[in-house]
Coordinates of C-alpha atoms and ligand atoms in Angstrom, one line a residue:
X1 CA -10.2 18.7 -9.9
X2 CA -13.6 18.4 -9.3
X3 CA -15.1 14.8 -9.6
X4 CA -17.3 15.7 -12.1
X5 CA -14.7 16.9 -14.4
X6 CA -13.5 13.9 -14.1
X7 CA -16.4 11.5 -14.5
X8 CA -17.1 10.0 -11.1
X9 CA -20.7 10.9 -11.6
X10 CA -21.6 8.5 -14.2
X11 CA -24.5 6.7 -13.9
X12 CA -22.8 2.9 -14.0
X13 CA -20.4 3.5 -10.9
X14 CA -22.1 2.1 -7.8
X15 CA -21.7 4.2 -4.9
X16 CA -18.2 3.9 -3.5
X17 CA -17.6 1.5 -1.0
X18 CA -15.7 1.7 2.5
X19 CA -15.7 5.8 2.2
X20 CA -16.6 7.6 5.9
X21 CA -19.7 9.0 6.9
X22 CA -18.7 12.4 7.9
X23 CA -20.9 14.3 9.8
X24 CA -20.7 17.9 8.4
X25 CA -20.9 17.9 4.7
X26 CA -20.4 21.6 4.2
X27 CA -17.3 21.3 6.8
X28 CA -16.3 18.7 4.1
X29 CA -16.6 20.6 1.1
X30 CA -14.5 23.5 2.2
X31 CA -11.3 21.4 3.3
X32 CA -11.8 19.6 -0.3
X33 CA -11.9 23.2 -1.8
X34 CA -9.0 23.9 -0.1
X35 CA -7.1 20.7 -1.2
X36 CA -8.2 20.8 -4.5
X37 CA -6.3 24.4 -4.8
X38 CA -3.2 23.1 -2.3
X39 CA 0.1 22.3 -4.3
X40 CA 0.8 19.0 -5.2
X41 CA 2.6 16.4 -2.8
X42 CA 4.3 15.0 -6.0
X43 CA 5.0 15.8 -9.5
X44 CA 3.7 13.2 -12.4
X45 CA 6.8 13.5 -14.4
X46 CA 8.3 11.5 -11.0
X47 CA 5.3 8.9 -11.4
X48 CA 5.8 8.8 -15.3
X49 CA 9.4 7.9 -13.6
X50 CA 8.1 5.2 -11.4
X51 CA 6.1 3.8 -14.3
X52 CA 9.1 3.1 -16.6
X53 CA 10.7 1.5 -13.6
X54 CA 7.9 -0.5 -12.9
X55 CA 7.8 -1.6 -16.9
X56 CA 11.2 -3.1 -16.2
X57 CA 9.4 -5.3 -13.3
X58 CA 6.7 -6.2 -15.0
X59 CA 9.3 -7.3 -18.6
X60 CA 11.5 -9.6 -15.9
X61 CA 14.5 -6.9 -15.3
X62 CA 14.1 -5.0 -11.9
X63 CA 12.7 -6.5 -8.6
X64 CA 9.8 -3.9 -6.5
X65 CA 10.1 -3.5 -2.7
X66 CA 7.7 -2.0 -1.3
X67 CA 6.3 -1.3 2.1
X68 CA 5.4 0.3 5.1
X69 CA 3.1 0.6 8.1
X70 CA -0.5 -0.8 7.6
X71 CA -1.8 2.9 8.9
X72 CA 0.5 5.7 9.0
X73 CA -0.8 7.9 12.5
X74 CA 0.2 11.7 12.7
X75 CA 2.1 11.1 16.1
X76 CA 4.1 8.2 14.1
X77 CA 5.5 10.9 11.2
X78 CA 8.2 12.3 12.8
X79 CA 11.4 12.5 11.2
X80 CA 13.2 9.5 13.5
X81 CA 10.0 7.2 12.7
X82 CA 10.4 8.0 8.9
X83 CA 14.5 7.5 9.0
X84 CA 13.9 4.4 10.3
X85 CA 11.1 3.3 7.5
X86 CA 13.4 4.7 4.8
X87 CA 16.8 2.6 6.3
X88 CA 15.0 -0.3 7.0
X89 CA 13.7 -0.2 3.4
X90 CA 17.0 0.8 1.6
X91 CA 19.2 -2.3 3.6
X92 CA 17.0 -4.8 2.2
X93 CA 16.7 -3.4 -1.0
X94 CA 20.6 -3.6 -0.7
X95 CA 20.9 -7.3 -0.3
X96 CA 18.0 -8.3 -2.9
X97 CA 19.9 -5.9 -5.4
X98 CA 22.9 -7.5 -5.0
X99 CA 22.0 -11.1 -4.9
X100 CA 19.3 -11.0 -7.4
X101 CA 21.9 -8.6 -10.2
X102 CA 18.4 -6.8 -10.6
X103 CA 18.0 -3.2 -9.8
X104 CA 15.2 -2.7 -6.8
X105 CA 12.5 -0.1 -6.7
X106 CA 12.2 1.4 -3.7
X107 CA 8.7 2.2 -2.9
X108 CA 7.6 2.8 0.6
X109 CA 3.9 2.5 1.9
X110 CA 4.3 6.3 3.1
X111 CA 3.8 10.1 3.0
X112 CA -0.1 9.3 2.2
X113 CA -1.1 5.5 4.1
X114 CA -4.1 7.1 6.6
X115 CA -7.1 5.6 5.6
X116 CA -8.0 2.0 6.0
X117 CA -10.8 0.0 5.1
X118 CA -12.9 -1.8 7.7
X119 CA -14.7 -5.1 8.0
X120 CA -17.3 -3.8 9.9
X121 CA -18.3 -0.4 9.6
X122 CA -18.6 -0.8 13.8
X123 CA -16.6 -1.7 16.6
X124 CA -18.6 -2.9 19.8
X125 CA -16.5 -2.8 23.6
X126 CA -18.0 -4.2 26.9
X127 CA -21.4 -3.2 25.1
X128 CA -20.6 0.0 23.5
X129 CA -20.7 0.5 20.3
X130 CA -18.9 3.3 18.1
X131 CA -17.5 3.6 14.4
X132 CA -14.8 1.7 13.6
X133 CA -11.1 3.5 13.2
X134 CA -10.4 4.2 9.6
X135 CA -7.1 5.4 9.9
X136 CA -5.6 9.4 10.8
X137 CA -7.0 10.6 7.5
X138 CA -10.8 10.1 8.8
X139 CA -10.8 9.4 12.6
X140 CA -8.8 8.9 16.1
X141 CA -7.7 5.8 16.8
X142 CA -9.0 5.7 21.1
X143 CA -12.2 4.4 21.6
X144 CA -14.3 7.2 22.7
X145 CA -17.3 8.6 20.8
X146 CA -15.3 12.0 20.7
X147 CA -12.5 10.5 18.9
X148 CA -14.5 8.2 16.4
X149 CA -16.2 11.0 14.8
X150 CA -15.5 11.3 11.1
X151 CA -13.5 14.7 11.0
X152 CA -12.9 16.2 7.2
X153 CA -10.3 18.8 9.6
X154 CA -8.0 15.4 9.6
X155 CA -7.7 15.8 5.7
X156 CA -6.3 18.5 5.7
X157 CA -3.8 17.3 8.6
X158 CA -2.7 14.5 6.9
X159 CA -2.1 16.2 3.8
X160 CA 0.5 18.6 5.5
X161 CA 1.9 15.5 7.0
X162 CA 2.4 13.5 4.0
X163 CA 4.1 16.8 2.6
X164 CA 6.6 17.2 5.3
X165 CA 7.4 13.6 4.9
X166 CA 7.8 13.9 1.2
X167 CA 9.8 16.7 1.8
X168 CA 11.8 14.4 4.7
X169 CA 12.2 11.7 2.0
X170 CA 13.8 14.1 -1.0
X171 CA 16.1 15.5 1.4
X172 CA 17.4 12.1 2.7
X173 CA 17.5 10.7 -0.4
X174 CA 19.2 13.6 -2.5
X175 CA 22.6 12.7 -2.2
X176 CA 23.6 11.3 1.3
X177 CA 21.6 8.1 1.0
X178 CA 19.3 7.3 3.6
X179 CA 21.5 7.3 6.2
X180 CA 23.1 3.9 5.6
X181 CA 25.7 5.4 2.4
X182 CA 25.6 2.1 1.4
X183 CA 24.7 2.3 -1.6
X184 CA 24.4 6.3 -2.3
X185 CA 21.3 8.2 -3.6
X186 CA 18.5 6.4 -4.6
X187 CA 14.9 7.6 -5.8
X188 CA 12.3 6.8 -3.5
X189 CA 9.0 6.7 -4.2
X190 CA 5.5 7.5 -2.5
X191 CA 2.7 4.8 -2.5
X192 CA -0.7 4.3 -0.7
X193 CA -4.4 2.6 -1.0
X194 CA -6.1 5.0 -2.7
X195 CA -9.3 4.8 -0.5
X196 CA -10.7 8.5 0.2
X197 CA -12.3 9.0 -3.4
X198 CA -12.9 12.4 -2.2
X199 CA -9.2 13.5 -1.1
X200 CA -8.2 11.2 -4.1
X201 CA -10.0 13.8 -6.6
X202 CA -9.1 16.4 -4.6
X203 CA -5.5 16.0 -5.3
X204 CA -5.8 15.1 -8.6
X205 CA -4.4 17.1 -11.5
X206 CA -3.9 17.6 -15.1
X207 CA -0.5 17.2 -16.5
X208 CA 0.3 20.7 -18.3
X209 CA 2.6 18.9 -20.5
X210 CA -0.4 16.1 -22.4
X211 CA -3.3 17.3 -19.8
X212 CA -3.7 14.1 -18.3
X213 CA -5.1 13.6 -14.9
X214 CA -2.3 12.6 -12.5
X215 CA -3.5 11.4 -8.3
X216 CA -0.7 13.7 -6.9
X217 CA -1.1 12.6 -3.6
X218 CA 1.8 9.9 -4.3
X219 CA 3.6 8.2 -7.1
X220 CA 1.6 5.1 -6.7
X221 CA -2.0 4.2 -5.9
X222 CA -3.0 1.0 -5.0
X223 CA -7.1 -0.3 -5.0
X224 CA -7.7 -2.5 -2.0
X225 CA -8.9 -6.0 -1.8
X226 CA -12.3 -4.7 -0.6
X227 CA -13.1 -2.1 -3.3
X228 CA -11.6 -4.0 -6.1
X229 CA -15.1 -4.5 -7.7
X230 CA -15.4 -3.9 -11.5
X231 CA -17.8 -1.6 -11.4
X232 CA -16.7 0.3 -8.4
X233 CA -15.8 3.7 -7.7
X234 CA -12.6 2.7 -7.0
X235 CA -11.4 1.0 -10.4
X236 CA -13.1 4.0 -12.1
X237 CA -10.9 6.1 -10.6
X238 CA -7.7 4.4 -11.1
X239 CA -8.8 3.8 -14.5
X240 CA -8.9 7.6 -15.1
X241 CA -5.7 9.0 -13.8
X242 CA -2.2 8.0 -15.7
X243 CA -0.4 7.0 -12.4
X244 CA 1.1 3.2 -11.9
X245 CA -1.7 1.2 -10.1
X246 CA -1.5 -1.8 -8.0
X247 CA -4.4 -3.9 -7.3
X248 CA -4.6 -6.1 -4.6
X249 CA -5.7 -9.3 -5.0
X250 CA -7.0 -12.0 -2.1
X251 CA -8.1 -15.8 -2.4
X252 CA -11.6 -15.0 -3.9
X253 CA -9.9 -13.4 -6.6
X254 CA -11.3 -15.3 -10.3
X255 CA -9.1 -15.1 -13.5
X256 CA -12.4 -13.6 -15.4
X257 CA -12.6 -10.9 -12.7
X258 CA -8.4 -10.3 -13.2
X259 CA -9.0 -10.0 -17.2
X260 CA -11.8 -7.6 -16.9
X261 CA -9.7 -5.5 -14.2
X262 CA -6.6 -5.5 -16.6
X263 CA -9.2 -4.2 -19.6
X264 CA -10.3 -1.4 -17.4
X265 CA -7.3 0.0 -16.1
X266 CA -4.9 -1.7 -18.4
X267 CA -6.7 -1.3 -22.2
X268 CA -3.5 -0.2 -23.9
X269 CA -1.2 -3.5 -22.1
X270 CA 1.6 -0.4 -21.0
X271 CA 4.0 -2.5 -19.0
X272 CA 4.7 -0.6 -15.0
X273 CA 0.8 0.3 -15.5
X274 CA -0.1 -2.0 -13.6
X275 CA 0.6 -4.2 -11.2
X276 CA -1.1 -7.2 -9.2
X277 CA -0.6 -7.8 -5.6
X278 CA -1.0 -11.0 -4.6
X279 CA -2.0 -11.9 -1.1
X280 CA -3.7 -15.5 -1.2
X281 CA -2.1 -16.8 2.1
X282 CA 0.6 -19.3 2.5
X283 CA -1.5 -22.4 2.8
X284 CA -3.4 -21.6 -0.9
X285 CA -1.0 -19.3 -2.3
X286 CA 0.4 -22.6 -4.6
X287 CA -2.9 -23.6 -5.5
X288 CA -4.4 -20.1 -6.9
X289 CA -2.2 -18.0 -8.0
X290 CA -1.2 -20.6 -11.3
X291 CA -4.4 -19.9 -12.8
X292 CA -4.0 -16.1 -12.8
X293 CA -0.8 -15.7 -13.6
X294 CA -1.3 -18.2 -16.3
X295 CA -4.3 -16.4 -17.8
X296 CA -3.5 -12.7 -17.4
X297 CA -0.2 -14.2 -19.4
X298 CA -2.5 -15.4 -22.3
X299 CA -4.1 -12.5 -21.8
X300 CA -1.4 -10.7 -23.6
X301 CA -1.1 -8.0 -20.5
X302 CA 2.5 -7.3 -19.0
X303 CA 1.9 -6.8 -15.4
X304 CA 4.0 -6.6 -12.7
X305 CA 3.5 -9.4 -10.2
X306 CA 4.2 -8.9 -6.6
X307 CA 3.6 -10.7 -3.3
X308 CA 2.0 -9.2 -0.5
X309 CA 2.3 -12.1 2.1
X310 CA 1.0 -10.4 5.2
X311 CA -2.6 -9.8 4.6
X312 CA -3.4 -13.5 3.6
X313 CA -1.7 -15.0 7.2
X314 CA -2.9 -12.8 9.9
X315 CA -4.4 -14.7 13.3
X316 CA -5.9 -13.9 16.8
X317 CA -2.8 -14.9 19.3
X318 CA -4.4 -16.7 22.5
X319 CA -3.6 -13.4 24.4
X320 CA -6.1 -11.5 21.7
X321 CA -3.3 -9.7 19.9
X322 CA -3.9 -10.1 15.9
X323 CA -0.5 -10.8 14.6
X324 CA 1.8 -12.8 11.9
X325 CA 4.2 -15.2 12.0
X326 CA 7.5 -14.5 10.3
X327 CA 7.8 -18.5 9.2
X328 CA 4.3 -18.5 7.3
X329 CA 4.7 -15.0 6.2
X330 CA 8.1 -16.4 4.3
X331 CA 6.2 -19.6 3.1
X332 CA 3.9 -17.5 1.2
X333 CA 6.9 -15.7 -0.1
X334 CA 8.1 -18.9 -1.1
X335 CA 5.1 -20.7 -2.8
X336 CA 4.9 -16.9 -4.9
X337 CA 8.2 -17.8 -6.0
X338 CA 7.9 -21.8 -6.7
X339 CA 4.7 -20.6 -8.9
X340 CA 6.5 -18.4 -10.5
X341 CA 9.6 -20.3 -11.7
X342 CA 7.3 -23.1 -12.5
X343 CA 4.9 -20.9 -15.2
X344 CA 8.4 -18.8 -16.1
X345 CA 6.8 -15.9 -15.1
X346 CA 8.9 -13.3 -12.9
X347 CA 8.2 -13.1 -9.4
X348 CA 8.3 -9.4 -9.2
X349 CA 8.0 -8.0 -6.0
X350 CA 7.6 -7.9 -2.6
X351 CA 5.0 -6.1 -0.7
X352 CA 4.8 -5.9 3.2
X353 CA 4.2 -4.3 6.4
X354 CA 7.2 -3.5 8.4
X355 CA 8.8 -0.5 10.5
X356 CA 12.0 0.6 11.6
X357 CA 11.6 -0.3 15.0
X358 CA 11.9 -3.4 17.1
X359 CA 8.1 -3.3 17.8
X360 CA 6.4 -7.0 19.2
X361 CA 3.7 -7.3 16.5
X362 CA 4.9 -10.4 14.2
X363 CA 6.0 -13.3 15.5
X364 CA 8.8 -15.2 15.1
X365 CA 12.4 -15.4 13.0
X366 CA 15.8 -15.9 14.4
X367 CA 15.3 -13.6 17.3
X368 CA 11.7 -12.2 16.6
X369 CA 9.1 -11.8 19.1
X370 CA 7.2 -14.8 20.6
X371 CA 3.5 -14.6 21.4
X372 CA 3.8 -13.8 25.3
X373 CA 6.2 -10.8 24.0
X374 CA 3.5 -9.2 21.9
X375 CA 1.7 -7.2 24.4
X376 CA 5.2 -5.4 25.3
X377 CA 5.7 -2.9 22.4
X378 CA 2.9 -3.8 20.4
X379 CA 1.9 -0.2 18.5
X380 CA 0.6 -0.3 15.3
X381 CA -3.0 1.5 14.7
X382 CA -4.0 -1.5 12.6
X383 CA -2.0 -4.3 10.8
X384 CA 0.6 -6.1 12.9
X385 CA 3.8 -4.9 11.1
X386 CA 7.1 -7.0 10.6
X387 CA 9.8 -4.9 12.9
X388 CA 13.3 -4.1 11.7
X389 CA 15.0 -7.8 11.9
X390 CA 12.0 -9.4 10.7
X391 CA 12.0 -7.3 7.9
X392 CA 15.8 -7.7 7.3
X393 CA 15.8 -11.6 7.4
X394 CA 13.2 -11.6 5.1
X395 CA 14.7 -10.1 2.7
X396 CA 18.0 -12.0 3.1
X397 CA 16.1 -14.9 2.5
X398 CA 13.9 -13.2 -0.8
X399 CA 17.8 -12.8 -1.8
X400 CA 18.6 -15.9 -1.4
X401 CA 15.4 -16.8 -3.5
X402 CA 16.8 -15.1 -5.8
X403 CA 19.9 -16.5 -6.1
X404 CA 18.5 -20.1 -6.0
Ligands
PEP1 C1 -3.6 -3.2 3.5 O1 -2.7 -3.2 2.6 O2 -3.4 -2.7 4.6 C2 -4.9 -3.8 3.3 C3 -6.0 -3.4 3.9 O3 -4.8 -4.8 2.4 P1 -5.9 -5.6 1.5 O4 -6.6 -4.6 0.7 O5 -5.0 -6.5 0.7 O6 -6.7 -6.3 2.5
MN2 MN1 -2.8 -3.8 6.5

């Protein structure tokens, strides 16, 4: 679909923010022809799916997992790497299900997570200077001019990658489980930021069933903390297609600003439309998330609340690694609950960064990484992600959260 069929033209969206300069426009606009008329990576009737389970978060009845790397890479989607995610994912959902006698959505941050948004549009190295990485979809990750170029070629590479690893994920997850048979089949769904406007549109479609526009490029599409703005390219988009959105939502985030989101994207107050991910940071997660949750409440809108406690706790280590630790990570998971049960609101969710791997990225937990570990499997192409025992001790303690 074209963006001007669907609107992105108008005259009161500000120019979208945090998209690449790519070098060769026409070089663009084939590859976004040739999206536009590729197949589908998934289906809306599965994201009309997702929705209804999402209503049950959002109404106090089911409990969302989701996660993922921070930036998926090409070399990272091989079947092993995506098992892993997929496992990792489907034992913790195991233990929160059964301790919290909720059923978990399974959601992972995959099949479509390759484009990041940057603080600085450059990145400066023993005084060179070159574009920042902005994830597979866009650029390369090694810090030569060569690879920092904006290449629309990528888009097209990622697209077939997040297809074979949608097609990975329906195979594992049709009947055998995901490996673990603990618990049997269980729908997984597809989420990422939806940050590319122009692959975004590209891989949006109209339901033939009510001829609403569906993103097909995942179940669920997420706005970033950076291109949240109300009058942004971003909300406009997410306001136009009938997917389940998440919106991310940092410690400069105002109640006003929350009310005006949930207007745009939310008008009709559809419960699994949308929902807010909250990632304040463990030491000011207690004293501003009560106000939001209290007026988007009043508000009258039934979103789902979820915490996202990674993005609001990350630090420079002394040896110049950015990482997390797992015990402030878990306080923020904490203080999201404590609001919660104080306001009787449901905490809804958690949302994090993790792989299947025993990478060295996060600190800490019972046998996690310390800080002079980090440098010895440290691999991520961003975010510092959580690795496979960090990931499962925090969700034996969001179980016992549950429980309590
Ligand atoms: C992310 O999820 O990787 C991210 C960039 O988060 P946020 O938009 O919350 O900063
Ligand atoms: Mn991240």
């Amino acid at each position: 679909m074209t963006a001007t069929e669907l609107g992105s033209a108008r005259q009161d969206v500000v120019p979208a923010a945090q998209q690449p300069q790519w070098p060769d426009p026409t070089a663009l606009r084939h590859v976004l022809a040739d999206l536009s008329a590729a197949p589908p990576l998934t289906l809306p009737a599965e994201s009309d799916r997702l929705l209804d389970r999402l209503a049950a978060v959002a109404r106090g009845e089911a409990f969302l997992l989701q996660g993922g790397d921070c930036a998926e890479t090409l070399e990272g989607s091989g079947a092993d790497r995506v098992r892993g995610k997929l496992d990792t994912l489907h034992r913790m959902a195991t233990a929160v299900g059964r301790a919290g006698s909720l059923p978990v959505v399974e959601v992972g941050r995959i099949a479509g997570q390759y484009a990041k948004p940057r603080s600085r549009p450059t990145e400066t190295r023993d005084g060179v200077t070159l574009p920042s990485y902005r994830g597979d979809a866009v650029n390369g990750l090694e810090f030569t001019a060569r690879a920092r170029a904006a290449d629309p070629e990528r888009l097209r590479r990622v697209h077939r990658a997040s297809a074979a690893t949608v097609e990975l994920i329906r195979s594992l997850t049709a009947g055998s489980g995901t490996g673990t048979a603990s618990t049997g089949a269980q729908e997984f769904f597809t989420s990422h930021e939806a940050l590319l406007l122009e692959y975004e549109n590209a891989m949006t479609r109209r339901d033939p069933r009510t001829g609403r526009p569906y993103g097909l490029s995942g179940h669920m599409l997420w706005i970033g903390e950076r291109t949240r703005g109300l009058d942004g390219a971003h909300v406009a988009f997410a306001a136009r297609i009938a997917n389940p959105i998440g919106v991310k939502l940092g410690p400069t985030t105002t109640a006003d600003e929350v009310l005006a989101l949930v207007d745009r994207v939310d008008p009709h107050r559809e419960p699994g439309r949308l929902t807010l991910i909250t990632r304040m940071g463990a030491d000011r997660v207690r004293d501003l998330l009560p106000d939001l949750v209290e007026k988007v409440t009043a508000g009258g809108a039934q979103v789902g609340w979820v915490c996202d406690p990674m993005h609001g706790n990350t630090f420079q280590a002394p040896n110049g690694y950015k990482t997390r630790a797992y015990g402030t990570v878990l306080d923020e998971v904490r203080g999201f609950f404590e609001v919660h049960r104080s306001l009787g609101t449901h905490p809804g969710g958690l949302h994090i960064e993790f792989t299947g791997e025993y990478v060295t990225e996060c600190v800490g937990g019972t046998d996690g990484p310390r800080l002079a570990d980090l440098p010895s499997r440290y691999e991520t192409a961003c975010d510092p992600r959580l690795n496979r025992g960090q990931a499962l001790e925090l969700s034996d303690a969001v179980a016992e959260l549950l429980r309590g």
